[in-house]
Coordinates of C-alpha atoms in Angstrom, one line a residue:
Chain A
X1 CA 100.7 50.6 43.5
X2 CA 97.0 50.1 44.5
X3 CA 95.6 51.5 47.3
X4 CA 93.0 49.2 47.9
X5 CA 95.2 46.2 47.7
X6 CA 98.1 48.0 49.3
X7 CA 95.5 48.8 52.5
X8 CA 94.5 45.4 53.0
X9 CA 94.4 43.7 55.8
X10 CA 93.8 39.8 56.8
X11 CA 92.1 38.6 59.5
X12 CA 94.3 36.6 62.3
X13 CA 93.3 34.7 65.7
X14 CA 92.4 36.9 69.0
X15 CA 91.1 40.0 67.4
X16 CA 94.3 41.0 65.2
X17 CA 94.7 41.5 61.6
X18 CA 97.6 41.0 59.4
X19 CA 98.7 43.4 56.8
X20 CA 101.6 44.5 55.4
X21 CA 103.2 48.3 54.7
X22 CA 104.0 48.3 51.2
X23 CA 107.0 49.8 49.6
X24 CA 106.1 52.7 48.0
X25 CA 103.9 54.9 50.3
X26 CA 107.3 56.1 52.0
X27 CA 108.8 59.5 52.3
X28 CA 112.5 58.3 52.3
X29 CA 112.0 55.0 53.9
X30 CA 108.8 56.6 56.4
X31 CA 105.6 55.4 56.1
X32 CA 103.4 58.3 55.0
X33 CA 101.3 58.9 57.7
X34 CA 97.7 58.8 56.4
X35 CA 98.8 55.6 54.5
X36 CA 99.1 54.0 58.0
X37 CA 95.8 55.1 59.4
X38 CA 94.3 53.9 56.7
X39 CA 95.5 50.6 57.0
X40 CA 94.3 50.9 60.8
X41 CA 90.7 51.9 59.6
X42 CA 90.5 48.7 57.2
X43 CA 91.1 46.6 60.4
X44 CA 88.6 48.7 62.9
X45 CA 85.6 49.5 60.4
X46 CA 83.0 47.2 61.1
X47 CA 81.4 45.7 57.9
X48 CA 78.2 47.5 58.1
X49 CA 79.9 50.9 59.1
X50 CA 82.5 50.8 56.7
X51 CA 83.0 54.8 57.4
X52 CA 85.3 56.8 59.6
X53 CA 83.3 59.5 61.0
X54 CA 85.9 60.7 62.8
X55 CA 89.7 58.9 63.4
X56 CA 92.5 60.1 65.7
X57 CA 96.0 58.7 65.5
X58 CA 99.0 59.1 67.5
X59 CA 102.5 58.3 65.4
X60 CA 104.6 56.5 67.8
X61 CA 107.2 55.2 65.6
X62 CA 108.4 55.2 61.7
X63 CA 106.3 52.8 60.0
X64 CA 108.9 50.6 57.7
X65 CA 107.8 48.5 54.7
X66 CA 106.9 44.7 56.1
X67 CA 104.5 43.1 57.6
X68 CA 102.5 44.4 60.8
X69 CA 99.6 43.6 63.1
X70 CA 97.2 45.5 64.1
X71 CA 94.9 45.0 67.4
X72 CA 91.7 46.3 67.2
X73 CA 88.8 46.3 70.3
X74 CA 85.9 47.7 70.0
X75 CA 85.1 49.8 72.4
X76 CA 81.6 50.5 72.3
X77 CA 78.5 49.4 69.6
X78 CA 75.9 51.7 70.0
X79 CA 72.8 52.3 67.5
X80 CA 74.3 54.4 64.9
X81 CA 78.3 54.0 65.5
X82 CA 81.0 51.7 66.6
X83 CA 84.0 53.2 68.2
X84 CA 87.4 51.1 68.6
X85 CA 90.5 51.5 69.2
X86 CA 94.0 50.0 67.9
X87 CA 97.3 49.6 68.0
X88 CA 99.1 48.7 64.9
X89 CA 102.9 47.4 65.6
X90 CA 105.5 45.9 63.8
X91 CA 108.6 44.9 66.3
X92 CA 107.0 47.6 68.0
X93 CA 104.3 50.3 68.2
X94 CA 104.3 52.9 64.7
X95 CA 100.8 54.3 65.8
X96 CA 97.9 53.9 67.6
X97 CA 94.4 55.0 66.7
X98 CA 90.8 55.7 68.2
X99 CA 88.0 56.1 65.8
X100 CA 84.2 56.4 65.8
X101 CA 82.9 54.5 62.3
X102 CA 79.2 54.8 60.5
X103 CA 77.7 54.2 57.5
X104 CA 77.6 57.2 55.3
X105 CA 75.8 55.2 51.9
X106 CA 72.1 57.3 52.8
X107 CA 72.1 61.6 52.7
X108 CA 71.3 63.0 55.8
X109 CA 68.0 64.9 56.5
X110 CA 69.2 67.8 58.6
X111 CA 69.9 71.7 57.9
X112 CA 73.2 72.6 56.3
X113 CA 75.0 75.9 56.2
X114 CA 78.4 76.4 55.2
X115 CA 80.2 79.4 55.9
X116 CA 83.1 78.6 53.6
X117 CA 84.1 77.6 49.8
X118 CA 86.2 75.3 48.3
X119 CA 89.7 76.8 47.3
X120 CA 89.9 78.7 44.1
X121 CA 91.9 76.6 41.6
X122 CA 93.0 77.0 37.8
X123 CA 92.0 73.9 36.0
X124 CA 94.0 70.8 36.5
X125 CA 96.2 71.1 33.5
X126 CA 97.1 74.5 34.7
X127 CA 98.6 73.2 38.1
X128 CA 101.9 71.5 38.7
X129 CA 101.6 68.0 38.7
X130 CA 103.5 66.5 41.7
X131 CA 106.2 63.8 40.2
X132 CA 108.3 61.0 42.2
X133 CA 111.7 61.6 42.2
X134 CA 114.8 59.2 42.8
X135 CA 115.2 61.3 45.7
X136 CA 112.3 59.7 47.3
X137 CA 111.3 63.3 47.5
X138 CA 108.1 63.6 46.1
X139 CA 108.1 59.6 47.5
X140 CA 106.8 57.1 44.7
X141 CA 102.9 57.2 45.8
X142 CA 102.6 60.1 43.4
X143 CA 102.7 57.3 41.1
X144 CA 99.2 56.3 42.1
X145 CA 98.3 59.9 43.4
X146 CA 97.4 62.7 41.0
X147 CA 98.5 65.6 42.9
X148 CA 98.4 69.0 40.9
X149 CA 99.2 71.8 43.4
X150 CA 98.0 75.1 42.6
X151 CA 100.5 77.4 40.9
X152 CA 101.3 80.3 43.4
X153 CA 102.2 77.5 45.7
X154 CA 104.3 75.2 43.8
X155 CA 107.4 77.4 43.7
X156 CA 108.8 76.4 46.8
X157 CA 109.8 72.9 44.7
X158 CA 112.4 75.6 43.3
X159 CA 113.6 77.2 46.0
X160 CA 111.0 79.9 46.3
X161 CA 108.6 79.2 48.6
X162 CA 105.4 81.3 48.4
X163 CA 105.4 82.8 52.3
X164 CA 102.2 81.5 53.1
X165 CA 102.4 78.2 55.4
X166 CA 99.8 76.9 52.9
X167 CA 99.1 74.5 50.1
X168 CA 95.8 74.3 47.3
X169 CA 95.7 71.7 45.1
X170 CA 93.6 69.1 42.9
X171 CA 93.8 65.2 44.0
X172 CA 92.7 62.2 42.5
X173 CA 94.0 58.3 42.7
X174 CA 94.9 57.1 39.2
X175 CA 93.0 54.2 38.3
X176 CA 90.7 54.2 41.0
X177 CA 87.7 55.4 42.7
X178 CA 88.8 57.3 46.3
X179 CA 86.3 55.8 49.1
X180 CA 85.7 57.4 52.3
X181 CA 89.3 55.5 53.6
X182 CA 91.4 56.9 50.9
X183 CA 90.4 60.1 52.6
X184 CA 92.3 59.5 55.0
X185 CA 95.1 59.5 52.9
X186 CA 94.1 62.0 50.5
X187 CA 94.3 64.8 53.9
X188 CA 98.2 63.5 54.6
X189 CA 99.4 63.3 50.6
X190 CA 100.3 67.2 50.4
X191 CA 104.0 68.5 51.1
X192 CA 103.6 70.1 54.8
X193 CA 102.6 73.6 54.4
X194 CA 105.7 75.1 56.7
X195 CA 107.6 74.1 53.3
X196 CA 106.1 77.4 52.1
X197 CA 106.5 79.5 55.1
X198 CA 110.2 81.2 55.2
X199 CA 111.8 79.3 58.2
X200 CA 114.8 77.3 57.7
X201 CA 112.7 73.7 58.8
X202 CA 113.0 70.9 57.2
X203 CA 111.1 68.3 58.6
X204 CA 108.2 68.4 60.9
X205 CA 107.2 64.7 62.1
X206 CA 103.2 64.3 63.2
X207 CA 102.6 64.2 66.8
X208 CA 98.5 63.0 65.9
X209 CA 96.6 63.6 63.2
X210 CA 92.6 63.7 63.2
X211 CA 90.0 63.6 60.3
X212 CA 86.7 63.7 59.8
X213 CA 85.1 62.2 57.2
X214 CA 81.4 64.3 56.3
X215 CA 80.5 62.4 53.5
X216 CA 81.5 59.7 50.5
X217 CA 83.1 61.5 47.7
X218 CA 81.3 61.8 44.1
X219 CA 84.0 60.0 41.5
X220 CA 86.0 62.9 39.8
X221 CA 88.8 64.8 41.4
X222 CA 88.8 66.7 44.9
X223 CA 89.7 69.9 45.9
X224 CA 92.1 70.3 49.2
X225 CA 93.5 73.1 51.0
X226 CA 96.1 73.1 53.6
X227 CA 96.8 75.9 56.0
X228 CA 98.7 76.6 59.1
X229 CA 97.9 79.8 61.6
X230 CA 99.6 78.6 64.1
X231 CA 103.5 78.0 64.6
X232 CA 104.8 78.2 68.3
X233 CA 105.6 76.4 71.5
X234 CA 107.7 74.4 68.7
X235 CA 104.0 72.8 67.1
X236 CA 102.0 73.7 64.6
X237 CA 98.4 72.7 63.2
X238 CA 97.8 71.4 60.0
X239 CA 94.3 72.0 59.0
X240 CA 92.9 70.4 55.9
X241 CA 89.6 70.4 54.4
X242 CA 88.7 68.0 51.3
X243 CA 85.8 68.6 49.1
X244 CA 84.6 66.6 45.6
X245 CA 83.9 67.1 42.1
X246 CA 80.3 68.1 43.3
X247 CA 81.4 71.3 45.3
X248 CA 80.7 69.4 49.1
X249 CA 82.9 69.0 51.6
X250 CA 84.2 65.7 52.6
X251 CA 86.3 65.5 54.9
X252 CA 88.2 68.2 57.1
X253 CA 91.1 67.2 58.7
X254 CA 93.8 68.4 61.7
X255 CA 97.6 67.2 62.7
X256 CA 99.9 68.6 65.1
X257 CA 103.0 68.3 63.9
X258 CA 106.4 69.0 66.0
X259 CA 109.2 71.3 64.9
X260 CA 112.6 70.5 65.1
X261 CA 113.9 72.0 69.0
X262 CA 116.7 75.0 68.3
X263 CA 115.6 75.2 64.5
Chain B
X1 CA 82.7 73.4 93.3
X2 CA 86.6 73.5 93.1
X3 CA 87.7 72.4 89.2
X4 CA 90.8 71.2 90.9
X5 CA 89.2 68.7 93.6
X6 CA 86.6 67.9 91.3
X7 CA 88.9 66.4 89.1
X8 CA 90.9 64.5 91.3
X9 CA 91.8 60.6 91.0
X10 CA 93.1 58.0 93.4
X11 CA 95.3 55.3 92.0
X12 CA 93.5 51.8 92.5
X13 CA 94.6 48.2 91.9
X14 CA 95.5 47.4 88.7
X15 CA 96.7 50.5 86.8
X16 CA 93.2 51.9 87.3
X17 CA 91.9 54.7 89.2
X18 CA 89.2 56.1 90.9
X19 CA 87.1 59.1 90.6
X20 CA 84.1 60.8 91.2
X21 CA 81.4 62.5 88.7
X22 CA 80.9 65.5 91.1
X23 CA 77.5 67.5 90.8
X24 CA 77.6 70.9 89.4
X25 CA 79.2 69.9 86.5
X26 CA 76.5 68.8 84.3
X27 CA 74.4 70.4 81.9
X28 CA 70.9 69.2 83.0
X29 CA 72.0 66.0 84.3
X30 CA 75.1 65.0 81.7
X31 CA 78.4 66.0 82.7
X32 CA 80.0 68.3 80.5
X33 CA 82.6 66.7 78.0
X34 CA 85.6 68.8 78.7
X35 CA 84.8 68.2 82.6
X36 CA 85.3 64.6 82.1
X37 CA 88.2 64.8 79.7
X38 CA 90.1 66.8 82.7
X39 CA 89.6 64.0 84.9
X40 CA 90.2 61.2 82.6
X41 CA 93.6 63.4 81.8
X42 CA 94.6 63.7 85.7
X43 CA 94.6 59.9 85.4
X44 CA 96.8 59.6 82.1
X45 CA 99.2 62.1 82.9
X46 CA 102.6 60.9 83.9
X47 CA 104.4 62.4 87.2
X48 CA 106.9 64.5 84.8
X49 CA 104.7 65.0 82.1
X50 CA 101.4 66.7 83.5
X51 CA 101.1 68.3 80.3
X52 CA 97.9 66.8 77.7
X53 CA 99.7 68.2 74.3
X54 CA 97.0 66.2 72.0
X55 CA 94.1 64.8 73.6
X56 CA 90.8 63.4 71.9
X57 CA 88.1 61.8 73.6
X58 CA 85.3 59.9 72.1
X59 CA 81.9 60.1 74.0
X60 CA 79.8 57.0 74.6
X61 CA 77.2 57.7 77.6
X62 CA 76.1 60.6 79.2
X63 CA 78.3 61.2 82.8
X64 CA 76.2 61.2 85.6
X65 CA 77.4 62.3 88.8
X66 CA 78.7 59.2 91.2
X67 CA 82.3 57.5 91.0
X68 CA 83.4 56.3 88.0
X69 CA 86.9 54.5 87.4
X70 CA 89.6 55.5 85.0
X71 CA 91.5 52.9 83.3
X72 CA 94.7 54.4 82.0
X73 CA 97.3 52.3 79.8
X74 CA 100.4 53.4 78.6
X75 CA 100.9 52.7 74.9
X76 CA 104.5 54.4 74.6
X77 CA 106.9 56.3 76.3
X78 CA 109.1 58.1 74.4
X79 CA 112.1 60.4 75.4
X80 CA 109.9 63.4 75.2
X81 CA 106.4 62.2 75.1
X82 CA 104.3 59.7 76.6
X83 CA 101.2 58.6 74.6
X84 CA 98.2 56.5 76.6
X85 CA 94.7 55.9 76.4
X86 CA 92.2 55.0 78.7
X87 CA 87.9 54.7 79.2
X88 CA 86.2 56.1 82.0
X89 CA 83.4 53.5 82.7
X90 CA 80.7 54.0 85.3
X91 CA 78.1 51.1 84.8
X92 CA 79.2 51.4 81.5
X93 CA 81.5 53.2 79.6
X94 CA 80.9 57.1 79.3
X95 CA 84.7 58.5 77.6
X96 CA 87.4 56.8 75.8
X97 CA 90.3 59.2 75.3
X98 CA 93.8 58.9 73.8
X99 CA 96.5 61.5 75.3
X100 CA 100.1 62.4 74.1
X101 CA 101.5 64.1 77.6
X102 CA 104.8 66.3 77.7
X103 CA 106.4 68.8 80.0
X104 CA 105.8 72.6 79.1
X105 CA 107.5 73.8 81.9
X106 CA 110.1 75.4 79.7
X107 CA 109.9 77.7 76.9
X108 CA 110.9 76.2 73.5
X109 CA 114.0 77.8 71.3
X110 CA 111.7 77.3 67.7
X111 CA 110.7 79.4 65.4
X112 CA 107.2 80.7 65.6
X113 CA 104.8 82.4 63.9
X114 CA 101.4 83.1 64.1
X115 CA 98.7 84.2 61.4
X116 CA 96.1 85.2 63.8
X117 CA 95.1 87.1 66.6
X118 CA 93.1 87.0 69.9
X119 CA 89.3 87.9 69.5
X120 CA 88.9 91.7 69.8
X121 CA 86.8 92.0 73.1
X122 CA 85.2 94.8 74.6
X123 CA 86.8 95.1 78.8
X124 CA 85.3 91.4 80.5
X125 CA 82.7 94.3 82.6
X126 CA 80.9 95.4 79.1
X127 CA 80.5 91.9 78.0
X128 CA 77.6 89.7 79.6
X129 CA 78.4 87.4 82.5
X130 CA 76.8 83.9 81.8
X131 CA 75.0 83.2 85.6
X132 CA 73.4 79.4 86.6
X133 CA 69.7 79.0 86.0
X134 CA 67.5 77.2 88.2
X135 CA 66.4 75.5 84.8
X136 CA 70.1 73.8 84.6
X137 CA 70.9 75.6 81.6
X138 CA 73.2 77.9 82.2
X139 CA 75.1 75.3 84.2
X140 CA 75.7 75.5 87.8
X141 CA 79.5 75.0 87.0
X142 CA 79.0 78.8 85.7
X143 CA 79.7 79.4 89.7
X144 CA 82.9 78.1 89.3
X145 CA 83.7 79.7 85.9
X146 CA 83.4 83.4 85.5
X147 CA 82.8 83.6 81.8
X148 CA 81.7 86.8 80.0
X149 CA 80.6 86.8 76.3
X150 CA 81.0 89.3 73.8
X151 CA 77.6 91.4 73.7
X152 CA 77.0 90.8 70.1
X153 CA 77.2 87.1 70.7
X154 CA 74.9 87.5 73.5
X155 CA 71.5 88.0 72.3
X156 CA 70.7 84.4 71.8
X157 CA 69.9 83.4 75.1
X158 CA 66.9 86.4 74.8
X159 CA 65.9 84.9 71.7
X160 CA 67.7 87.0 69.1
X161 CA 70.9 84.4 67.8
X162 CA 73.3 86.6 66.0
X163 CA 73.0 84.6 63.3
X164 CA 76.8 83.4 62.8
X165 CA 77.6 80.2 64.3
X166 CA 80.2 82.1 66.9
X167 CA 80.5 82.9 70.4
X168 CA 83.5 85.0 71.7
X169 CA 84.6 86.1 75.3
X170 CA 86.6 86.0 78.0
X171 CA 87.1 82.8 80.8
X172 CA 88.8 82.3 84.3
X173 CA 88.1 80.4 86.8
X174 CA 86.7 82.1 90.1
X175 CA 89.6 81.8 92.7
X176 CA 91.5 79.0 90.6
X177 CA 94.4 79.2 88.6
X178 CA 94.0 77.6 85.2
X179 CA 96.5 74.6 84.6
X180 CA 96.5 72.6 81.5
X181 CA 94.1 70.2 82.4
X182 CA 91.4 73.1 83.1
X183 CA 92.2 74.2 79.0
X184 CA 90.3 71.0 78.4
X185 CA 87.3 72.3 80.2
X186 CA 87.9 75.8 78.7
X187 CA 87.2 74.8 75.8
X188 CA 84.0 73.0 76.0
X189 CA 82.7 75.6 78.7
X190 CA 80.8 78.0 75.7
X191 CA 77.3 77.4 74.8
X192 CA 77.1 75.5 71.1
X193 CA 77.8 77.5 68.4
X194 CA 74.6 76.3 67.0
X195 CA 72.8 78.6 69.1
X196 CA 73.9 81.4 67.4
X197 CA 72.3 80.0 63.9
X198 CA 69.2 80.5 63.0
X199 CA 68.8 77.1 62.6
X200 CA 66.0 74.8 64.5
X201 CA 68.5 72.8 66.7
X202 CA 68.3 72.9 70.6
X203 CA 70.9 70.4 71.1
X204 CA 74.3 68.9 69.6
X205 CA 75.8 66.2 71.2
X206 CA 79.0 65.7 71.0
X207 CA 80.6 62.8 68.9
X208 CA 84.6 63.4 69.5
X209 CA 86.8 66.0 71.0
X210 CA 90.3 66.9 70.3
X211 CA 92.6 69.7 72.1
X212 CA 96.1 70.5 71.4
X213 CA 97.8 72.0 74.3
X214 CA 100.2 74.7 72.9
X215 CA 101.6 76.8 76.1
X216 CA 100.9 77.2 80.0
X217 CA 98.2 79.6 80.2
X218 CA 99.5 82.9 82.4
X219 CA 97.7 84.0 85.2
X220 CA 94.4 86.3 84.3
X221 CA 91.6 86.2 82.0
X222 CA 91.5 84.0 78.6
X223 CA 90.2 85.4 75.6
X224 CA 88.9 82.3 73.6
X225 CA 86.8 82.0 70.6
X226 CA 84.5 79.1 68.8
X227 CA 83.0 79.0 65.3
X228 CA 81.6 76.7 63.4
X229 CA 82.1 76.8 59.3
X230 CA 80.5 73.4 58.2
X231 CA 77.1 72.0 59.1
X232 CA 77.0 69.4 56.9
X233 CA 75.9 65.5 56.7
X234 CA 74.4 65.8 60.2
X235 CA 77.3 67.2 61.7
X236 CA 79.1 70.2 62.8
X237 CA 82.8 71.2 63.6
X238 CA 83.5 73.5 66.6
X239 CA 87.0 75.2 65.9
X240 CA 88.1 76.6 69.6
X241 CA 90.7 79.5 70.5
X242 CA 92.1 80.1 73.5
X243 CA 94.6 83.2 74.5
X244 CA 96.2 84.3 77.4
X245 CA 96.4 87.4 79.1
X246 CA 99.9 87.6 77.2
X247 CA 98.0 87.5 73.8
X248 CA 99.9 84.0 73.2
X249 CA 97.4 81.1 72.1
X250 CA 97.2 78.4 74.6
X251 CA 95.0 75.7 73.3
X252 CA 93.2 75.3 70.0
X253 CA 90.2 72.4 70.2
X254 CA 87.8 71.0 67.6
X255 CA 85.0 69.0 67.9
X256 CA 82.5 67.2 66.2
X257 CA 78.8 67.3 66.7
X258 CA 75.9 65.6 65.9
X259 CA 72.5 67.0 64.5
X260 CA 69.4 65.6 65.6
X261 CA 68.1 63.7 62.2
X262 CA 65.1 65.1 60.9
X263 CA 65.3 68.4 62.9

């Protein structure tokens, strides 16, 4: 697996790109989610913004290994961003996206404060490293993902979840450097944080899922957290943030994600 | 002003519809965001499903007041769901949103759980009524929407920010009950968070604005809440709250600002 190969996309007549979902960035035959948009942002970015600021999709359908298109219009070109929308399809929709993109290569002169750190984690080698299993649960992208998930929250992989709808963890791609796209991926790669909140839910499919991208990630691993506040009305929020070797935050990211009805 | 009139839309040829930018609404001149989400939303929103779950908007131009047409498109409809998009274009185009609409009409039989609670308020007649200025700023809209902020995040608009990126308090409108739609307003109705740091920064436009629609607000006052954790890279987040008089949340927002550069 590569994920800059395996994100690829081909330019085709009328707009559309060609690409293909590779085998291998499944959960049990699904698509993983942030696999997909990025994909979707390979075919909106324009060359000179090759960075999504900020990139909402709606899941419409599983995405299945093979070959899609995706339809991307831009919706407006203004002086400092491009926003477009897309549909990517196979035989029919699997999601559709709207996203603002910019170029993030120069630092920003502007005042900062951040009222917030990154999560508190034992060195790498002290974490659980996430593994594939024949299962297809982890899926086989932990082959290329190095997922180490912070200790107190890996026990639900035996049975013992930790109570707190919550994941911490280290994250790096093996082999290569993670670009402002692989974000995208990197806020989707975690297991979903209800698996450590006691309720008897198995699966929680994405309704939409947003991200922001704040800024290109030094090379080295990132640090993510994953929390959820809120489960009722049968939703809950995902809320991710993703910061790099250099202590900054990189991207911060949201889903809504459905619960099974009568669960 | 009447939020409900001021947001309606007449189907025109085509799929499209028609609407007006009503005075009142704007913030010296531009439109409030969440105003023109609401009527971009009346426009999406099937018959059965008048419900925005997950909405995001991108802005483009500034709304001015005049009419202003809505193309809405369906991308899928799905056996509990329907997801479309849509740009609201007056000479050129101001919003382009993407919806999922449902039906909340009926509790949910899920499991729930919530991690948070409403802000802690002092009674809506100890907290300070925002009022329209003859300047534009407050907002004549502030007719329509009685909103009362908490007195400690009140100070800033005598000079004296509170120094945390916050603002807290309660929201109804005056002689209107609040539907769905009007959450989109809600929350985009606060004054920027910014104004609360003692940072130089009169104004933050905003980039993008998502709102998850979690439950039918109950009649009465809101309790809602906005912070802001990261201003980094140029940008801000604005993470919104909003209770009903229940103590059940009703919609959680974010958004994504932009800093003036060099500021």
């Amino acid at each position: 697996l590569s994920f800059a190969t395996d994100t690829a996309v081909t330019a085709a007549a009328d707009g559309e790109f060609a690409a293909e979902i590779r085998p291998g960035w499944d959960v049990v035959g699904n698509a993983n989610g942030g696999y997909l948009m990025a994909i979707a942002a390979r075919a909106m970015a324009p060359a000179a913004r090759p960075d999504p600021i900020s990139i909402t999709a709606h899941f419409l359908s599983p995405g299945r290994p093979g070959p899609v298109i995706v339809g991307a219009e831009t919706v407006k070109e203004g002086r400092s961003y491009t926003t477009v929308r897309c549909t990517l399809r196979a035989d029919r929709p699997v999601l559709t996206v709207l996203g603002t993109f910019g170029d993030l290569s120069e630092p920003v002169d502007a005042p900062e404060r951040v009222d917030a750190a990154p999560p508190d984690l034992p060195p790498p080698d002290d974490c659980v490293r996430v593994v594939p299993s024949e299962s297809g649960f982890p899926p086989p992208m932990m082959d290329n993902l190095d997922l180490r998930i912070h200790p107190h929250d890996a026990t639900f992989a035996v049975g013992e979840p930790s109570g707190r709808p919550m994941f911490r963890g280290w994250l790096r791609f093996e082999g290569e450097q993670m670009d402002t796209v692989g974000l995208l991926l990197a806020v989707d790669s975690f297991p979903p944080t209800i698996f450590n909140a006691h309720l008897p839910v198995a699966w929680t499919p994405t309704l939409e899922l947003t991200t922001h991208v704040r800024a290109r990630p030094a090379p080295g691993w990132l640090r993510c957290q994953f929390t959820t506040r809120f489960i009722t009305g049968g939703m809950l929020e995902e809320d991710g943030e993703v910061w790099d070797s250099t202590g900054r935050l990189v991207a911060q990211s949201r889903q809504l994600a459905l619960l099974p009805r009568g669960s």
